[in-house]
Amino acid sequence: MAAESPKDEVDTCLSCHGEKGTEKKLPSGETRNLFVDRAVFEKSVHGAKLGCTGCHPGYQEMPHPERPAKDAQEFRAGFRDLCKSCHFANYTKALDSVHFAALSKGNSAAPFCSDCHGAHDIARPNEPRTKISDTCSGCHSGEAEAWAKSVHGETLAKTNSADVPVCTDCHKSHAIHDPRTQTARLHSPEVCAACHKDEKKMAKYGLSAKVYQTYVGDFHGRSASLYAGQTKAAEKVIAVCTDCHGFHEITRTDAAGSGVLKANLQKTCARCHPGAPPNFPAAWLSHYEPSPKKAPLVWATALFYKILIPLMIGGLVLQILLHLWRVVVNK
């Protein structure tokens, strides 16, 4: 018998599954809804491109073979591996994620493919981009709420711009690592730098593209970079971007509640430097580069050493060469 086209297969399957109220009762007493809305499915990215058995192999026969699932969680788990036949690269990345690690430890509520992308209503994940944070909020409501009120969340809500980071820009989409680890913490400046050292992108918003460059040039950034290259990082490295700016609740730097606003900076520094006096933040140039207008003394000192050090080294090398020349001549 010739295989049905995807459209014909969908027509066949929906002759039963297109009836509202179609469900399966499990041994636990729970029921699973088996109804599929044709209009919703046809609008999905799979739609007419993929028949039902593309994701449900072996169900061409009637009656369908029984699936040994005792409860809803086990029934749901039976669909976790179905995406890998077409999306193997992303599937393998997900196996290294914090979500799969939680599943492996027995947390059956941890999400996998269909929990984030849906089942019969799968759409492109970034259309609109706000859908990404809405999806993550299903499990991470507190973080999503804080992000929505942040400078990132508010800007995205107003513009839907691809410039604005959503959850997956910072945490990735499939290979999501545990952000609470020291390794993730040390890597966080590079995550921020993905946008904040992009000159064209920052120019649109009147922001400096040298914040990462100036960060890695000071004590905090240098120490974080040093420990980031070690297999056993220090217990705590101070400070990375999130220590001063926050995580999901990042505000404009000139907002009243901003931790880096001049009026609040002493309190922010005191988190790591207990007893910091009122003038303590003045020892830090923030993300500015020294110039004749900004920190002229620091700029002049740096310029002095840039001239002095090459002259000293050059003079020393010249003295050695002259000495060698005299030794050769006097032989």
GROMACS .gro file of C-alpha atoms in nm:
model
  331
    1MET     CA    1   0.000   0.000   0.000
    2ALA     CA    2   0.144   0.336  -0.099
    3ALA     CA    3   0.225   0.577   0.184
    4GLU     CA    4  -0.020   0.861   0.233
    5SER     CA    5   0.084   1.218   0.164
    6PRO     CA    6   0.125   1.435   0.475
    7LYS     CA    7  -0.209   1.606   0.403
    8ASP     CA    8  -0.395   1.279   0.354
    9GLU     CA    9  -0.235   1.138   0.669
   10VAL     CA   10  -0.346   1.441   0.870
   11ASP     CA   11  -0.699   1.403   0.731
   12THR     CA   12  -0.703   1.038   0.836
   13CYS     CA   13  -0.572   1.102   1.187
   14LEU     CA   14  -0.798   1.399   1.251
   15SER     CA   15  -1.105   1.196   1.165
   16CYS     CA   16  -1.066   1.080   1.527
   17HIS     CA   17  -0.825   1.322   1.690
   18GLY     CA   18  -1.008   1.622   1.548
   19GLU     CA   19  -1.306   1.543   1.771
   20LYS     CA   20  -1.312   1.747   2.091
   21GLY     CA   21  -1.322   1.530   2.400
   22THR     CA   22  -1.090   1.265   2.256
   23GLU     CA   23  -0.878   1.150   2.548
   24LYS     CA   24  -0.693   0.857   2.700
   25LYS     CA   25  -0.736   0.733   3.054
   26LEU     CA   26  -0.419   0.617   3.227
   27PRO     CA   27  -0.380   0.350   3.499
   28SER     CA   28  -0.320   0.630   3.753
   29GLY     CA   29  -0.670   0.759   3.687
   30GLU     CA   30  -0.537   1.065   3.504
   31THR     CA   31  -0.651   1.150   3.152
   32ARG     CA   32  -0.457   1.293   2.859
   33ASN     CA   33  -0.625   1.512   2.601
   34LEU     CA   34  -0.570   1.369   2.249
   35PHE     CA   35  -0.761   1.638   2.061
   36VAL     CA   36  -0.570   1.822   1.786
   37ASP     CA   37  -0.709   2.148   1.647
   38ARG     CA   38  -0.668   2.134   1.270
   39ALA     CA   39  -0.647   2.512   1.227
   40VAL     CA   40  -0.376   2.540   1.491
   41PHE     CA   41  -0.175   2.251   1.350
   42GLU     CA   42  -0.192   2.381   0.991
   43LYS     CA   43  -0.054   2.719   1.107
   44SER     CA   44   0.239   2.551   1.281
   45VAL     CA   45   0.586   2.524   1.124
   46HIS     CA   46   0.523   2.158   1.057
   47GLY     CA   47   0.170   2.200   0.921
   48ALA     CA   48   0.128   2.027   0.587
   49LYS     CA   49   0.503   1.964   0.559
   50LEU     CA   50   0.506   1.682   0.811
   51GLY     CA   51   0.243   1.415   0.860
   52CYS     CA   52   0.145   1.282   1.199
   53THR     CA   53   0.363   0.970   1.184
   54GLY     CA   54   0.672   1.186   1.136
   55CYS     CA   55   0.652   1.248   1.510
   56HIS     CA   56   0.440   0.944   1.600
   57PRO     CA   57   0.608   0.654   1.414
   58GLY     CA   58   0.437   0.318   1.428
   59TYR     CA   59   0.088   0.461   1.461
   60GLN     CA   60  -0.020   0.393   1.105
   61GLU     CA   61  -0.197   0.078   1.222
   62MET     CA   62  -0.547   0.075   1.366
   63PRO     CA   63  -0.602   0.023   1.648
   64HIS     CA   64  -0.286   0.197   1.763
   65PRO     CA   65  -0.032  -0.001   1.965
   66GLU     CA   66  -0.066   0.054   2.338
   67ARG     CA   67   0.184   0.282   2.510
   68PRO     CA   68   0.287   0.149   2.853
   69ALA     CA   69   0.248   0.467   3.057
   70LYS     CA   70   0.117   0.444   3.413
   71ASP     CA   71   0.066   0.819   3.468
   72ALA     CA   72   0.073   1.157   3.295
   73GLN     CA   73   0.442   1.221   3.363
   74GLU     CA   74   0.541   0.886   3.210
   75PHE     CA   75   0.310   0.948   2.914
   76ARG     CA   76   0.474   1.287   2.860
   77ALA     CA   77   0.823   1.139   2.889
   78GLY     CA   78   0.752   0.904   2.599
   79PHE     CA   79   0.762   1.197   2.355
   80ARG     CA   80   1.097   1.344   2.461
   81ASP     CA   81   1.308   1.164   2.202
   82LEU     CA   82   1.081   1.218   1.901
   83CYS     CA   83   1.243   1.544   1.788
   84LYS     CA   84   1.593   1.404   1.747
   85SER     CA   85   1.523   1.235   1.413
   86CYS     CA   86   1.504   1.578   1.246
   87HIS     CA   87   1.670   1.810   1.499
   88PHE     CA   88   1.960   1.594   1.611
   89ALA     CA   89   2.211   1.880   1.659
   90ASN     CA   90   1.983   2.075   1.892
   91TYR     CA   91   1.871   1.756   2.064
   92THR     CA   92   2.231   1.664   2.154
   93LYS     CA   93   2.295   2.018   2.282
   94ALA     CA   94   1.991   1.983   2.506
   95LEU     CA   95   2.141   1.666   2.655
   96ASP     CA   96   2.417   1.886   2.803
   97SER     CA   97   2.172   2.135   2.949
   98VAL     CA   98   2.074   2.201   3.309
   99HIS     CA   99   1.721   2.094   3.218
  100PHE     CA  100   1.825   1.747   3.107
  101ALA     CA  101   2.049   1.715   3.414
  102ALA     CA  102   1.740   1.779   3.628
  103LEU     CA  103   1.542   1.520   3.431
  104SER     CA  104   1.822   1.267   3.478
  105LYS     CA  105   1.803   1.319   3.854
  106GLY     CA  106   1.435   1.235   3.854
  107ASN     CA  107   1.279   1.581   3.827
  108SER     CA  108   0.999   1.490   3.586
  109ALA     CA  109   0.874   1.850   3.581
  110ALA     CA  110   1.194   1.976   3.412
  111PRO     CA  111   1.125   2.083   3.052
  112PHE     CA  112   1.237   1.927   2.729
  113CYS     CA  113   1.159   1.998   2.359
  114SER     CA  114   0.780   2.003   2.352
  115ASP     CA  115   0.751   2.183   2.685
  116CYS     CA  116   0.918   2.491   2.535
  117HIS     CA  117   0.823   2.461   2.167
  118GLY     CA  118   0.480   2.308   2.202
  119ALA     CA  119   0.352   1.997   2.027
  120HIS     CA  120   0.095   2.058   1.751
  121ASP     CA  121   0.118   2.438   1.770
  122ILE     CA  122   0.493   2.477   1.710
  123ALA     CA  123   0.578   2.822   1.572
  124ARG     CA  124   0.909   2.995   1.504
  125PRO     CA  125   1.048   3.065   1.851
  126ASN     CA  126   1.131   3.431   1.790
  127GLU     CA  127   0.805   3.546   1.634
  128PRO     CA  128   0.745   3.764   1.823
  129ARG     CA  129   1.064   3.782   2.033
  130THR     CA  130   0.860   3.846   2.348
  131LYS     CA  131   0.732   3.489   2.313
  132ILE     CA  132   1.071   3.358   2.428
  133SER     CA  133   1.051   3.519   2.771
  134ASP     CA  134   0.683   3.428   2.793
  135THR     CA  135   0.777   3.063   2.739
  136CYS     CA  136   1.051   3.069   3.004
  137SER     CA  137   0.815   3.240   3.250
  138GLY     CA  138   0.612   2.920   3.267
  139CYS     CA  139   0.877   2.784   3.506
  140HIS     CA  140   1.077   3.097   3.589
  141SER     CA  141   0.803   3.346   3.665
  142GLY     CA  142   1.000   3.552   3.918
  143GLU     CA  143   1.295   3.602   3.683
  144ALA     CA  144   1.064   3.680   3.390
  145GLU     CA  145   0.876   3.940   3.593
  146ALA     CA  146   1.201   4.111   3.697
  147TRP     CA  147   1.329   4.104   3.338
  148ALA     CA  148   1.004   4.253   3.203
  149LYS     CA  149   1.056   4.558   3.429
  150SER     CA  150   1.423   4.593   3.334
  151VAL     CA  151   1.570   4.822   3.069
  152HIS     CA  152   1.591   4.519   2.840
  153GLY     CA  153   1.234   4.401   2.894
  154GLU     CA  154   1.079   4.746   2.867
  155THR     CA  155   1.273   4.826   2.550
  156LEU     CA  156   1.170   4.499   2.386
  157ALA     CA  157   0.805   4.556   2.476
  158LYS     CA  158   0.819   4.897   2.305
  159THR     CA  159   1.026   4.811   1.998
  160ASN     CA  160   1.041   4.430   1.951
  161SER     CA  161   1.396   4.502   1.835
  162ALA     CA  162   1.635   4.216   1.761
  163ASP     CA  163   1.903   4.421   1.941
  164VAL     CA  164   1.744   4.361   2.280
  165PRO     CA  165   1.849   4.043   2.461
  166VAL     CA  166   1.590   3.789   2.567
  167CYS     CA  167   1.641   3.482   2.787
  168THR     CA  168   1.809   3.271   2.518
  169ASP     CA  169   2.062   3.542   2.428
  170CYS     CA  170   2.217   3.517   2.774
  171HIS     CA  171   2.134   3.160   2.872
  172LYS     CA  172   2.133   2.999   2.525
  173SER     CA  173   1.839   2.795   2.398
  174HIS     CA  174   1.936   2.428   2.402
  175ALA     CA  175   2.275   2.399   2.575
  176ILE     CA  176   2.152   2.589   2.881
  177HIS     CA  177   2.407   2.572   3.162
  178ASP     CA  178   2.342   2.624   3.530
  179PRO     CA  179   2.391   3.001   3.583
  180ARG     CA  180   2.459   2.948   3.954
  181THR     CA  181   2.796   2.784   3.901
  182GLN     CA  182   3.125   2.968   3.942
  183THR     CA  183   3.218   2.883   3.582
  184ALA     CA  184   2.902   3.053   3.455
  185ARG     CA  185   2.967   3.353   3.679
  186LEU     CA  186   3.318   3.401   3.546
  187HIS     CA  187   3.190   3.370   3.190
  188SER     CA  188   2.914   3.629   3.243
  189PRO     CA  189   3.123   3.934   3.133
  190GLU     CA  190   3.170   3.769   2.794
  191VAL     CA  191   2.794   3.714   2.774
  192CYS     CA  192   2.732   4.084   2.834
  193ALA     CA  193   3.011   4.176   2.593
  194ALA     CA  194   2.834   3.998   2.308
  195CYS     CA  195   2.616   4.308   2.282
  196HIS     CA  196   2.800   4.575   2.476
  197LYS     CA  197   3.119   4.576   2.271
  198ASP     CA  198   2.928   4.591   1.942
  199GLU     CA  199   2.997   4.949   1.830
  200LYS     CA  200   2.715   4.969   1.573
  201LYS     CA  201   2.458   4.832   1.814
  202MET     CA  202   2.564   5.052   2.106
  203ALA     CA  203   2.572   5.363   1.885
  204LYS     CA  204   2.198   5.324   1.825
  205TYR     CA  205   2.132   5.370   2.196
  206GLY     CA  206   2.402   5.623   2.278
  207LEU     CA  207   2.598   5.373   2.486
  208SER     CA  208   2.971   5.318   2.507
  209ALA     CA  209   3.108   5.010   2.332
  210LYS     CA  210   3.418   5.012   2.552
  211VAL     CA  211   3.262   4.891   2.876
  212TYR     CA  212   3.404   4.540   2.834
  213GLN     CA  213   3.745   4.671   2.728
  214THR     CA  214   3.766   4.898   3.032
  215TYR     CA  215   3.636   4.622   3.261
  216VAL     CA  216   3.902   4.367   3.162
  217GLY     CA  217   4.161   4.642   3.193
  218ASP     CA  218   4.098   4.703   3.565
  219PHE     CA  219   4.162   4.487   3.870
  220HIS     CA  220   3.820   4.320   3.876
  221GLY     CA  221   3.830   4.224   3.511
  222ARG     CA  222   4.190   4.108   3.518
  223SER     CA  223   4.130   3.882   3.817
  224ALA     CA  224   3.812   3.737   3.665
  225SER     CA  225   3.998   3.669   3.337
  226LEU     CA  226   4.280   3.500   3.529
  227TYR     CA  227   4.053   3.265   3.719
  228ALA     CA  228   3.837   3.195   3.413
  229GLY     CA  229   4.128   3.010   3.254
  230GLN     CA  230   4.173   2.777   3.549
  231THR     CA  231   4.003   2.444   3.598
  232LYS     CA  232   3.947   2.519   3.967
  233ALA     CA  233   3.827   2.876   3.997
  234ALA     CA  234   3.850   3.074   4.317
  235GLU     CA  235   3.551   3.045   4.545
  236LYS     CA  236   3.457   3.404   4.475
  237VAL     CA  237   3.593   3.653   4.225
  238ILE     CA  238   3.492   4.016   4.266
  239ALA     CA  239   3.334   4.159   4.068
  240VAL     CA  240   3.159   4.065   3.745
  241CYS     CA  241   2.895   4.267   3.560
  242THR     CA  242   2.602   4.119   3.753
  243ASP     CA  243   2.750   4.211   4.093
  244CYS     CA  244   2.706   4.580   4.013
  245HIS     CA  245   2.426   4.587   3.755
  246GLY     CA  246   2.214   4.295   3.873
  247PHE     CA  247   2.083   3.995   3.684
  248HIS     CA  248   1.735   4.013   3.535
  249GLU     CA  249   1.644   4.346   3.697
  250ILE     CA  250   1.906   4.556   3.513
  251THR     CA  251   1.800   4.921   3.492
  252ARG     CA  252   1.930   5.224   3.308
  253THR     CA  253   2.248   5.346   3.474
  254ASP     CA  254   2.083   5.681   3.548
  255ALA     CA  255   1.764   5.531   3.697
  256ALA     CA  256   1.688   5.616   4.061
  257GLY     CA  257   1.725   5.254   4.174
  258SER     CA  258   2.037   5.174   3.973
  259GLY     CA  259   2.318   5.021   4.177
  260VAL     CA  260   2.576   5.211   3.971
  261LEU     CA  261   2.416   5.553   4.007
  262LYS     CA  262   2.667   5.779   4.185
  263ALA     CA  263   2.435   5.824   4.483
  264ASN     CA  264   2.405   5.445   4.526
  265LEU     CA  265   2.755   5.340   4.430
  266GLN     CA  266   2.901   5.337   4.783
  267LYS     CA  267   2.630   5.094   4.894
  268THR     CA  268   2.700   4.872   4.592
  269CYS     CA  269   3.075   4.869   4.661
  270ALA     CA  270   3.011   4.794   5.030
  271ARG     CA  271   2.862   4.456   4.939
  272CYS     CA  272   3.215   4.337   4.868
  273HIS     CA  273   3.409   4.606   5.056
  274PRO     CA  274   3.247   4.634   5.402
  275GLY     CA  275   3.307   4.969   5.564
  276ALA     CA  276   3.384   5.146   5.236
  277PRO     CA  277   3.389   5.524   5.309
  278PRO     CA  278   3.179   5.771   5.108
  279ASN     CA  279   3.469   5.860   4.878
  280PHE     CA  280   3.558   5.495   4.809
  281PRO     CA  281   3.393   5.480   4.461
  282ALA     CA  282   3.596   5.785   4.353
  283ALA     CA  283   3.901   5.558   4.324
  284TRP     CA  284   3.732   5.378   4.032
  285LEU     CA  285   3.701   5.532   3.686
  286SER     CA  286   3.383   5.340   3.615
  287HIS     CA  287   3.388   5.239   3.248
  288TYR     CA  288   3.553   5.561   3.134
  289GLU     CA  289   3.893   5.568   2.972
  290PRO     CA  290   4.129   5.833   3.118
  291SER     CA  291   4.147   6.148   2.903
  292PRO     CA  292   4.252   6.511   2.944
  293LYS     CA  293   3.891   6.587   3.036
  294LYS     CA  294   3.811   6.274   3.238
  295ALA     CA  295   4.071   6.192   3.509
  296PRO     CA  296   4.348   6.409   3.358
  297LEU     CA  297   4.600   6.312   3.629
  298VAL     CA  298   4.554   5.941   3.557
  299TRP     CA  299   4.576   6.010   3.183
  300ALA     CA  300   4.899   6.214   3.226
  301THR     CA  301   5.056   5.947   3.448
  302ALA     CA  302   4.973   5.673   3.199
  303LEU     CA  303   5.113   5.883   2.913
  304PHE     CA  304   5.429   5.952   3.115
  305TYR     CA  305   5.493   5.581   3.164
  306LYS     CA  306   5.412   5.501   2.802
  307ILE     CA  307   5.696   5.736   2.703
  308LEU     CA  308   5.933   5.663   2.991
  309ILE     CA  309   5.931   5.284   2.978
  310PRO     CA  310   6.019   5.253   2.604
  311LEU     CA  311   6.293   5.517   2.652
  312MET     CA  312   6.441   5.329   2.947
  313ILE     CA  313   6.431   4.992   2.773
  314GLY     CA  314   6.559   5.145   2.448
  315GLY     CA  315   6.842   5.320   2.635
  316LEU     CA  316   6.938   4.997   2.811
  317VAL     CA  317   6.945   4.803   2.484
  318LEU     CA  318   7.149   5.080   2.321
  319GLN     CA  319   7.398   5.076   2.611
  320ILE     CA  320   7.443   4.699   2.579
  321LEU     CA  321   7.494   4.723   2.203
  322LEU     CA  322   7.751   5.003   2.244
  323HIS     CA  323   7.933   4.800   2.507
  324LEU     CA  324   7.945   4.497   2.280
  325TRP     CA  325   8.064   4.712   1.991
  326ARG     CA  326   8.346   4.855   2.207
  327VAL     CA  327   8.450   4.506   2.315
  328VAL     CA  328   8.469   4.395   1.951
  329VAL     CA  329   8.660   4.706   1.839
  330ASN     CA  330   8.918   4.684   2.120
  331LYS     CA  331   9.006   4.320   2.049
   0.00000   0.00000   0.00000
